[in-house]
PDB file of C-alpha atoms in Angstrom:
ATOM      1  CA  UNK A   1     -54.950   0.767   3.725  1.00  0.00           C
ATOM      2  CA  UNK A   2     -57.523   1.469   6.406  1.00  0.00           C
ATOM      3  CA  UNK A   3     -55.719   3.500   9.024  1.00  0.00           C
ATOM      4  CA  UNK A   4     -58.817   4.147  11.129  1.00  0.00           C
ATOM      5  CA  UNK A   5     -61.125   1.209  11.776  1.00  0.00           C
ATOM      6  CA  UNK A   6     -64.647   2.007  12.962  1.00  0.00           C
ATOM      7  CA  UNK A   7     -67.387  -0.229  14.298  1.00  0.00           C
ATOM      8  CA  UNK A   8     -70.228  -0.932  14.145  1.00  0.00           C
ATOM      9  CA  UNK A   9     -71.281   0.261  10.696  1.00  0.00           C
ATOM     10  CA  UNK A  10     -74.873   0.532  11.831  1.00  0.00           C
ATOM     11  CA  UNK A  11     -76.458   0.918  15.228  1.00  0.00           C
ATOM     12  CA  UNK A  12     -80.026   1.032  16.468  1.00  0.00           C
ATOM     13  CA  UNK A  13     -80.597   2.418  19.952  1.00  0.00           C
ATOM     14  CA  UNK A  14     -83.773   3.142  21.848  1.00  0.00           C
ATOM     15  CA  UNK A  15     -84.518   6.685  22.928  1.00  0.00           C
ATOM     16  CA  UNK A  16     -82.810   7.380  26.232  1.00  0.00           C
ATOM     17  CA  UNK A  17     -80.202   4.685  25.733  1.00  0.00           C
ATOM     18  CA  UNK A  18     -76.447   4.950  25.320  1.00  0.00           C
ATOM     19  CA  UNK A  19     -74.944   4.815  21.830  1.00  0.00           C
ATOM     20  CA  UNK A  20     -71.359   3.602  21.658  1.00  0.00           C
ATOM     21  CA  UNK A  21     -69.141   3.757  18.571  1.00  0.00           C
ATOM     22  CA  UNK A  22     -65.605   2.403  18.622  1.00  0.00           C
ATOM     23  CA  UNK A  23     -62.541   3.261  16.599  1.00  0.00           C
ATOM     24  CA  UNK A  24     -58.966   2.041  16.413  1.00  0.00           C
ATOM     25  CA  UNK A  25     -56.009   3.598  14.688  1.00  0.00           C
ATOM     26  CA  UNK A  26     -52.642   2.351  13.534  1.00  0.00           C
ATOM     27  CA  UNK A  27     -50.446   5.385  13.014  1.00  0.00           C
ATOM     28  CA  UNK A  28     -48.907   6.487  16.328  1.00  0.00           C
ATOM     29  CA  UNK A  29     -48.076   9.861  14.778  1.00  0.00           C
ATOM     30  CA  UNK A  30     -51.769  10.819  14.879  1.00  0.00           C
ATOM     31  CA  UNK A  31     -52.322  13.432  17.570  1.00  0.00           C
ATOM     32  CA  UNK A  32     -55.791  14.790  16.886  1.00  0.00           C
ATOM     33  CA  UNK A  33     -58.949  12.699  16.944  1.00  0.00           C
ATOM     34  CA  UNK A  34     -62.175  14.405  15.843  1.00  0.00           C
ATOM     35  CA  UNK A  35     -65.648  12.995  15.477  1.00  0.00           C
ATOM     36  CA  UNK A  36     -67.943  14.254  12.758  1.00  0.00           C
ATOM     37  CA  UNK A  37     -71.713  14.047  12.546  1.00  0.00           C
ATOM     38  CA  UNK A  38     -73.439  13.945   9.167  1.00  0.00           C
ATOM     39  CA  UNK A  39     -77.156  14.321   8.502  1.00  0.00           C
ATOM     40  CA  UNK A  40     -78.631  13.208   5.155  1.00  0.00           C
ATOM     41  CA  UNK A  41     -77.989  15.749   2.422  1.00  0.00           C
ATOM     42  CA  UNK A  42     -75.460  17.654   4.509  1.00  0.00           C
ATOM     43  CA  UNK A  43     -71.707  17.748   4.838  1.00  0.00           C
ATOM     44  CA  UNK A  44     -70.037  16.280   7.921  1.00  0.00           C
ATOM     45  CA  UNK A  45     -69.838  18.693  10.845  1.00  0.00           C
ATOM     46  CA  UNK A  46     -67.267  18.606  13.627  1.00  0.00           C
ATOM     47  CA  UNK A  47     -68.942  17.277  16.771  1.00  0.00           C
ATOM     48  CA  UNK A  48     -66.198  16.833  19.352  1.00  0.00           C
ATOM     49  CA  UNK A  49     -62.462  16.197  19.292  1.00  0.00           C
ATOM     50  CA  UNK A  50     -59.707  15.014  21.609  1.00  0.00           C
ATOM     51  CA  UNK A  51     -55.937  15.122  21.751  1.00  0.00           C
ATOM     52  CA  UNK A  52     -54.008  12.144  23.210  1.00  0.00           C
ATOM     53  CA  UNK A  53     -52.855  13.978  26.337  1.00  0.00           C
ATOM     54  CA  UNK A  54     -56.298  13.446  27.918  1.00  0.00           C
ATOM     55  CA  UNK A  55     -58.245  10.217  28.388  1.00  0.00           C
ATOM     56  CA  UNK A  56     -61.740  11.653  28.233  1.00  0.00           C
ATOM     57  CA  UNK A  57     -63.551  14.686  26.926  1.00  0.00           C
ATOM     58  CA  UNK A  58     -67.190  15.471  27.539  1.00  0.00           C
ATOM     59  CA  UNK A  59     -69.422  17.993  25.788  1.00  0.00           C
ATOM     60  CA  UNK A  60     -73.029  17.775  26.851  1.00  0.00           C
ATOM     61  CA  UNK A  61     -74.334  14.283  26.093  1.00  0.00           C
ATOM     62  CA  UNK A  62     -71.291  13.420  23.959  1.00  0.00           C
ATOM     63  CA  UNK A  63     -68.146  11.883  25.478  1.00  0.00           C
ATOM     64  CA  UNK A  64     -64.938  10.708  23.841  1.00  0.00           C
ATOM     65  CA  UNK A  65     -62.916   8.080  25.691  1.00  0.00           C
ATOM     66  CA  UNK A  66     -59.319   7.695  24.563  1.00  0.00           C
ATOM     67  CA  UNK A  67     -56.911   4.829  25.259  1.00  0.00           C
ATOM     68  CA  UNK A  68     -53.502   5.750  23.919  1.00  0.00           C
ATOM     69  CA  UNK A  69     -51.772   2.453  24.767  1.00  0.00           C
ATOM     70  CA  UNK A  70     -54.457   0.437  22.984  1.00  0.00           C
ATOM     71  CA  UNK A  71     -54.690   2.965  20.131  1.00  0.00           C
ATOM     72  CA  UNK A  72     -58.455   3.060  20.544  1.00  0.00           C
ATOM     73  CA  UNK A  73     -61.055   5.734  21.100  1.00  0.00           C
ATOM     74  CA  UNK A  74     -64.795   5.739  21.336  1.00  0.00           C
ATOM     75  CA  UNK A  75     -67.803   8.034  21.248  1.00  0.00           C
ATOM     76  CA  UNK A  76     -70.550   7.667  23.808  1.00  0.00           C
ATOM     77  CA  UNK A  77     -73.876   9.415  23.303  1.00  0.00           C
ATOM     78  CA  UNK A  78     -75.798   9.472  26.553  1.00  0.00           C
ATOM     79  CA  UNK A  79     -79.605   9.741  26.656  1.00  0.00           C
ATOM     80  CA  UNK A  80     -79.747   9.222  22.891  1.00  0.00           C
ATOM     81  CA  UNK A  81     -82.512  11.132  21.108  1.00  0.00           C
ATOM     82  CA  UNK A  82     -84.189  10.648  17.711  1.00  0.00           C
ATOM     83  CA  UNK A  83     -82.521  13.904  16.629  1.00  0.00           C
ATOM     84  CA  UNK A  84     -79.154  12.177  17.096  1.00  0.00           C
ATOM     85  CA  UNK A  85     -79.968   9.852  14.199  1.00  0.00           C
ATOM     86  CA  UNK A  86     -77.164  10.510  11.740  1.00  0.00           C
ATOM     87  CA  UNK A  87     -73.942   9.027  10.423  1.00  0.00           C
ATOM     88  CA  UNK A  88     -70.952   9.433  12.711  1.00  0.00           C
ATOM     89  CA  UNK A  89     -67.368   9.369  11.525  1.00  0.00           C
ATOM     90  CA  UNK A  90     -64.333   8.998  13.713  1.00  0.00           C
ATOM     91  CA  UNK A  91     -61.158  10.432  12.306  1.00  0.00           C
ATOM     92  CA  UNK A  92     -57.507  11.002  13.001  1.00  0.00           C
ATOM     93  CA  UNK A  93     -54.857  13.405  11.833  1.00  0.00           C
ATOM     94  CA  UNK A  94     -51.512  14.908  12.603  1.00  0.00           C
ATOM     95  CA  UNK A  95     -51.835  18.511  13.724  1.00  0.00           C
ATOM     96  CA  UNK A  96     -48.602  19.441  12.010  1.00  0.00           C
ATOM     97  CA  UNK A  97     -47.613  18.950   8.427  1.00  0.00           C
ATOM     98  CA  UNK A  98     -50.390  18.728   5.900  1.00  0.00           C
ATOM     99  CA  UNK A  99     -53.145  18.067   8.472  1.00  0.00           C
ATOM    100  CA  UNK A 100     -54.904  15.553   6.257  1.00  0.00           C
ATOM    101  CA  UNK A 101     -57.722  13.879   8.136  1.00  0.00           C
ATOM    102  CA  UNK A 102     -58.224  10.142   7.749  1.00  0.00           C
ATOM    103  CA  UNK A 103     -61.798   9.013   8.359  1.00  0.00           C
ATOM    104  CA  UNK A 104     -63.325   5.785   9.558  1.00  0.00           C
ATOM    105  CA  UNK A 105     -65.979   4.079   7.442  1.00  0.00           C
ATOM    106  CA  UNK A 106     -68.824   5.699   9.368  1.00  0.00           C
ATOM    107  CA  UNK A 107     -71.586   4.452  11.665  1.00  0.00           C
ATOM    108  CA  UNK A 108     -75.213   4.989  10.777  1.00  0.00           C
ATOM    109  CA  UNK A 109     -77.049   5.565  14.050  1.00  0.00           C
ATOM    110  CA  UNK A 110     -80.799   5.258  14.315  1.00  0.00           C
ATOM    111  CA  UNK A 111     -82.462   6.224  17.578  1.00  0.00           C
ATOM    112  CA  UNK A 112     -85.952   4.803  17.797  1.00  0.00           C
ATOM    113  CA  UNK A 113     -88.708   6.220  20.045  1.00  0.00           C
TER     114      UNK A 113
ATOM    115  CA  UNK B   1     -74.308  27.664   6.665  1.00  0.00           C
ATOM    116  CA  UNK B   2     -70.785  26.374   7.315  1.00  0.00           C
ATOM    117  CA  UNK B   3     -69.088  29.110   5.323  1.00  0.00           C
ATOM    118  CA  UNK B   4     -67.731  26.645   2.748  1.00  0.00           C
ATOM    119  CA  UNK B   5     -69.669  26.956  -0.513  1.00  0.00           C
ATOM    120  CA  UNK B   6     -69.874  24.196  -3.069  1.00  0.00           C
ATOM    121  CA  UNK B   7     -71.523  24.413  -6.454  1.00  0.00           C
ATOM    122  CA  UNK B   8     -73.436  22.866  -8.052  1.00  0.00           C
ATOM    123  CA  UNK B   9     -75.380  20.897  -5.445  1.00  0.00           C
ATOM    124  CA  UNK B  10     -76.445  18.280  -7.969  1.00  0.00           C
ATOM    125  CA  UNK B  11     -74.957  17.289 -11.290  1.00  0.00           C
ATOM    126  CA  UNK B  12     -76.165  14.685 -13.746  1.00  0.00           C
ATOM    127  CA  UNK B  13     -73.866  13.827 -16.609  1.00  0.00           C
ATOM    128  CA  UNK B  14     -73.362  11.138 -19.207  1.00  0.00           C
ATOM    129  CA  UNK B  15     -70.544   8.610 -19.301  1.00  0.00           C
ATOM    130  CA  UNK B  16     -67.385   9.898 -20.928  1.00  0.00           C
ATOM    131  CA  UNK B  17     -68.118  13.517 -20.080  1.00  0.00           C
ATOM    132  CA  UNK B  18     -66.092  16.029 -18.073  1.00  0.00           C
ATOM    133  CA  UNK B  19     -67.446  18.071 -15.194  1.00  0.00           C
ATOM    134  CA  UNK B  20     -66.073  20.769 -12.916  1.00  0.00           C
ATOM    135  CA  UNK B  21     -66.976  21.111  -9.259  1.00  0.00           C
ATOM    136  CA  UNK B  22     -66.337  24.374  -7.472  1.00  0.00           C
ATOM    137  CA  UNK B  23     -65.515  25.174  -3.863  1.00  0.00           C
ATOM    138  CA  UNK B  24     -65.105  28.480  -2.052  1.00  0.00           C
ATOM    139  CA  UNK B  25     -63.430  28.020   1.344  1.00  0.00           C
ATOM    140  CA  UNK B  26     -64.429  29.716   4.553  1.00  0.00           C
ATOM    141  CA  UNK B  27     -63.142  33.285   4.778  1.00  0.00           C
ATOM    142  CA  UNK B  28     -59.543  33.272   5.952  1.00  0.00           C
ATOM    143  CA  UNK B  29     -58.955  29.549   5.381  1.00  0.00           C
ATOM    144  CA  UNK B  30     -55.948  28.828   3.193  1.00  0.00           C
ATOM    145  CA  UNK B  31     -56.246  25.041   2.919  1.00  0.00           C
ATOM    146  CA  UNK B  32     -58.789  23.255   0.766  1.00  0.00           C
ATOM    147  CA  UNK B  33     -59.353  19.509   0.819  1.00  0.00           C
ATOM    148  CA  UNK B  34     -61.428  17.390  -1.543  1.00  0.00           C
ATOM    149  CA  UNK B  35     -63.093  14.159  -0.426  1.00  0.00           C
ATOM    150  CA  UNK B  36     -65.203  11.601  -2.258  1.00  0.00           C
ATOM    151  CA  UNK B  37     -67.975   9.838  -0.389  1.00  0.00           C
ATOM    152  CA  UNK B  38     -69.560   6.625  -1.578  1.00  0.00           C
ATOM    153  CA  UNK B  39     -71.747   4.155   0.287  1.00  0.00           C
ATOM    154  CA  UNK B  40     -69.145   1.447   0.685  1.00  0.00           C
ATOM    155  CA  UNK B  41     -65.967   3.541   0.896  1.00  0.00           C
ATOM    156  CA  UNK B  42     -66.800   6.231   3.404  1.00  0.00           C
ATOM    157  CA  UNK B  43     -64.929   9.507   3.029  1.00  0.00           C
ATOM    158  CA  UNK B  44     -61.905   9.103   0.796  1.00  0.00           C
ATOM    159  CA  UNK B  45     -59.295  11.841   0.653  1.00  0.00           C
ATOM    160  CA  UNK B  46     -58.544  13.026  -2.867  1.00  0.00           C
ATOM    161  CA  UNK B  47     -56.280  16.048  -2.719  1.00  0.00           C
ATOM    162  CA  UNK B  48     -55.238  19.063  -0.641  1.00  0.00           C
ATOM    163  CA  UNK B  49     -54.230  22.565  -1.646  1.00  0.00           C
ATOM    164  CA  UNK B  50     -52.648  25.191   0.533  1.00  0.00           C
ATOM    165  CA  UNK B  51     -52.560  28.781  -0.676  1.00  0.00           C
ATOM    166  CA  UNK B  52     -52.558  27.717  -4.312  1.00  0.00           C
ATOM    167  CA  UNK B  53     -50.098  24.855  -4.061  1.00  0.00           C
ATOM    168  CA  UNK B  54     -50.826  21.137  -4.049  1.00  0.00           C
ATOM    169  CA  UNK B  55     -49.767  19.737  -0.667  1.00  0.00           C
ATOM    170  CA  UNK B  56     -51.026  16.165  -0.478  1.00  0.00           C
ATOM    171  CA  UNK B  57     -52.570  13.641  -2.781  1.00  0.00           C
ATOM    172  CA  UNK B  58     -54.692  10.658  -1.892  1.00  0.00           C
ATOM    173  CA  UNK B  59     -56.562   8.091  -3.961  1.00  0.00           C
ATOM    174  CA  UNK B  60     -57.297  10.436  -6.821  1.00  0.00           C
ATOM    175  CA  UNK B  61     -57.682   8.923 -10.274  1.00  0.00           C
ATOM    176  CA  UNK B  62     -55.352  10.192 -13.022  1.00  0.00           C
ATOM    177  CA  UNK B  63     -58.337  11.474 -15.015  1.00  0.00           C
ATOM    178  CA  UNK B  64     -59.296  13.681 -12.075  1.00  0.00           C
ATOM    179  CA  UNK B  65     -57.461  16.935 -11.406  1.00  0.00           C
ATOM    180  CA  UNK B  66     -57.817  19.977  -9.202  1.00  0.00           C
ATOM    181  CA  UNK B  67     -56.414  23.421  -8.654  1.00  0.00           C
ATOM    182  CA  UNK B  68     -56.664  26.310  -6.243  1.00  0.00           C
ATOM    183  CA  UNK B  69     -56.828  29.818  -7.656  1.00  0.00           C
ATOM    184  CA  UNK B  70     -55.315  33.063  -6.297  1.00  0.00           C
ATOM    185  CA  UNK B  71     -58.653  33.992  -4.701  1.00  0.00           C
ATOM    186  CA  UNK B  72     -58.398  30.601  -2.888  1.00  0.00           C
ATOM    187  CA  UNK B  73     -61.416  28.994  -4.500  1.00  0.00           C
ATOM    188  CA  UNK B  74     -60.762  25.509  -5.810  1.00  0.00           C
ATOM    189  CA  UNK B  75     -62.060  23.445  -8.687  1.00  0.00           C
ATOM    190  CA  UNK B  76     -62.126  19.674  -9.045  1.00  0.00           C
ATOM    191  CA  UNK B  77     -62.217  18.426 -12.617  1.00  0.00           C
ATOM    192  CA  UNK B  78     -63.521  14.938 -13.294  1.00  0.00           C
ATOM    193  CA  UNK B  79     -63.175  13.585 -16.822  1.00  0.00           C
ATOM    194  CA  UNK B  80     -63.991  10.400 -18.743  1.00  0.00           C
ATOM    195  CA  UNK B  81     -66.689   9.675 -16.218  1.00  0.00           C
ATOM    196  CA  UNK B  82     -67.875   6.104 -15.955  1.00  0.00           C
ATOM    197  CA  UNK B  83     -71.085   4.416 -14.897  1.00  0.00           C
ATOM    198  CA  UNK B  84     -70.495   3.612 -11.263  1.00  0.00           C
ATOM    199  CA  UNK B  85     -68.686   6.924 -10.867  1.00  0.00           C
ATOM    200  CA  UNK B  86     -71.652   8.460  -9.086  1.00  0.00           C
ATOM    201  CA  UNK B  87     -70.676   9.805  -5.684  1.00  0.00           C
ATOM    202  CA  UNK B  88     -70.828  12.741  -3.325  1.00  0.00           C
ATOM    203  CA  UNK B  89     -67.893  15.130  -3.491  1.00  0.00           C
ATOM    204  CA  UNK B  90     -67.107  17.261  -0.488  1.00  0.00           C
ATOM    205  CA  UNK B  91     -64.801  20.179  -0.116  1.00  0.00           C
ATOM    206  CA  UNK B  92     -63.461  21.202   3.284  1.00  0.00           C
ATOM    207  CA  UNK B  93     -61.282  24.045   4.443  1.00  0.00           C
ATOM    208  CA  UNK B  94     -59.109  24.838   7.426  1.00  0.00           C
ATOM    209  CA  UNK B  95     -57.080  27.832   8.553  1.00  0.00           C
ATOM    210  CA  UNK B  96     -53.315  27.886   8.847  1.00  0.00           C
ATOM    211  CA  UNK B  97     -51.841  27.397  12.267  1.00  0.00           C
ATOM    212  CA  UNK B  98     -53.004  25.019  14.972  1.00  0.00           C
ATOM    213  CA  UNK B  99     -55.316  22.434  13.497  1.00  0.00           C
ATOM    214  CA  UNK B 100     -58.843  22.252  14.854  1.00  0.00           C
ATOM    215  CA  UNK B 101     -60.403  20.128  12.146  1.00  0.00           C
ATOM    216  CA  UNK B 102     -62.143  20.862   8.916  1.00  0.00           C
ATOM    217  CA  UNK B 103     -65.222  22.787   7.970  1.00  0.00           C
ATOM    218  CA  UNK B 104     -67.072  20.934   5.238  1.00  0.00           C
ATOM    219  CA  UNK B 105     -69.299  22.258   2.512  1.00  0.00           C
ATOM    220  CA  UNK B 106     -72.664  20.650   1.787  1.00  0.00           C
ATOM    221  CA  UNK B 107     -71.284  18.680  -1.130  1.00  0.00           C
ATOM    222  CA  UNK B 108     -71.977  18.068  -4.801  1.00  0.00           C
ATOM    223  CA  UNK B 109     -73.937  14.961  -5.695  1.00  0.00           C
ATOM    224  CA  UNK B 110     -72.679  13.629  -9.016  1.00  0.00           C
ATOM    225  CA  UNK B 111     -74.776  11.144 -10.950  1.00  0.00           C
ATOM    226  CA  UNK B 112     -73.320   9.490 -14.037  1.00  0.00           C
ATOM    227  CA  UNK B 113     -75.916   8.021 -16.398  1.00  0.00           C
TER     228      UNK B 113
END
């Protein structure tokens, strides 16, 4: 049962462009939506996160857009750089209870010069 | 360094063998989570421990088991390993209280030959 659907699975963007990764969730009890960034040989690292009481959160070049009614959220990377090349995972969890995080399948982003 | 320590980093074992993966959570974190990462399955939740007690179980095979010790480190035991069982195993930890996402270790790469 895939509770968090992520697309695309791979993405190639030119340097300076905008990278967009989309996710959709099913469980309306989710109330915490983090994005993780993973470089080869490393564990995933928390990049940015949002709670459903806001529609957008921006940290530097990274922005999460959240649409509660559509149960969708997306990550935008502005002015994409080769150093952004990594795998990105969207995720969802409930902040109470056992706090288990459910991850999307991942998007492998390649930013080309 | 994320503060979550996983050992060993690499493990090569033969089919039918048993291995133990170790995780030390970040200082002060009471919850430990184990995830399996494979190319086509993304990050799959295996099991969660909180202060020594099992709290949630995911798609963990019956021949896999885990525990969390009084000093809060955790071990994941994988037995009767099969060809095709090669994967990355990640441990993550989080503090009690308001949830702000996981901190992941750098993982153990298991190769079954």
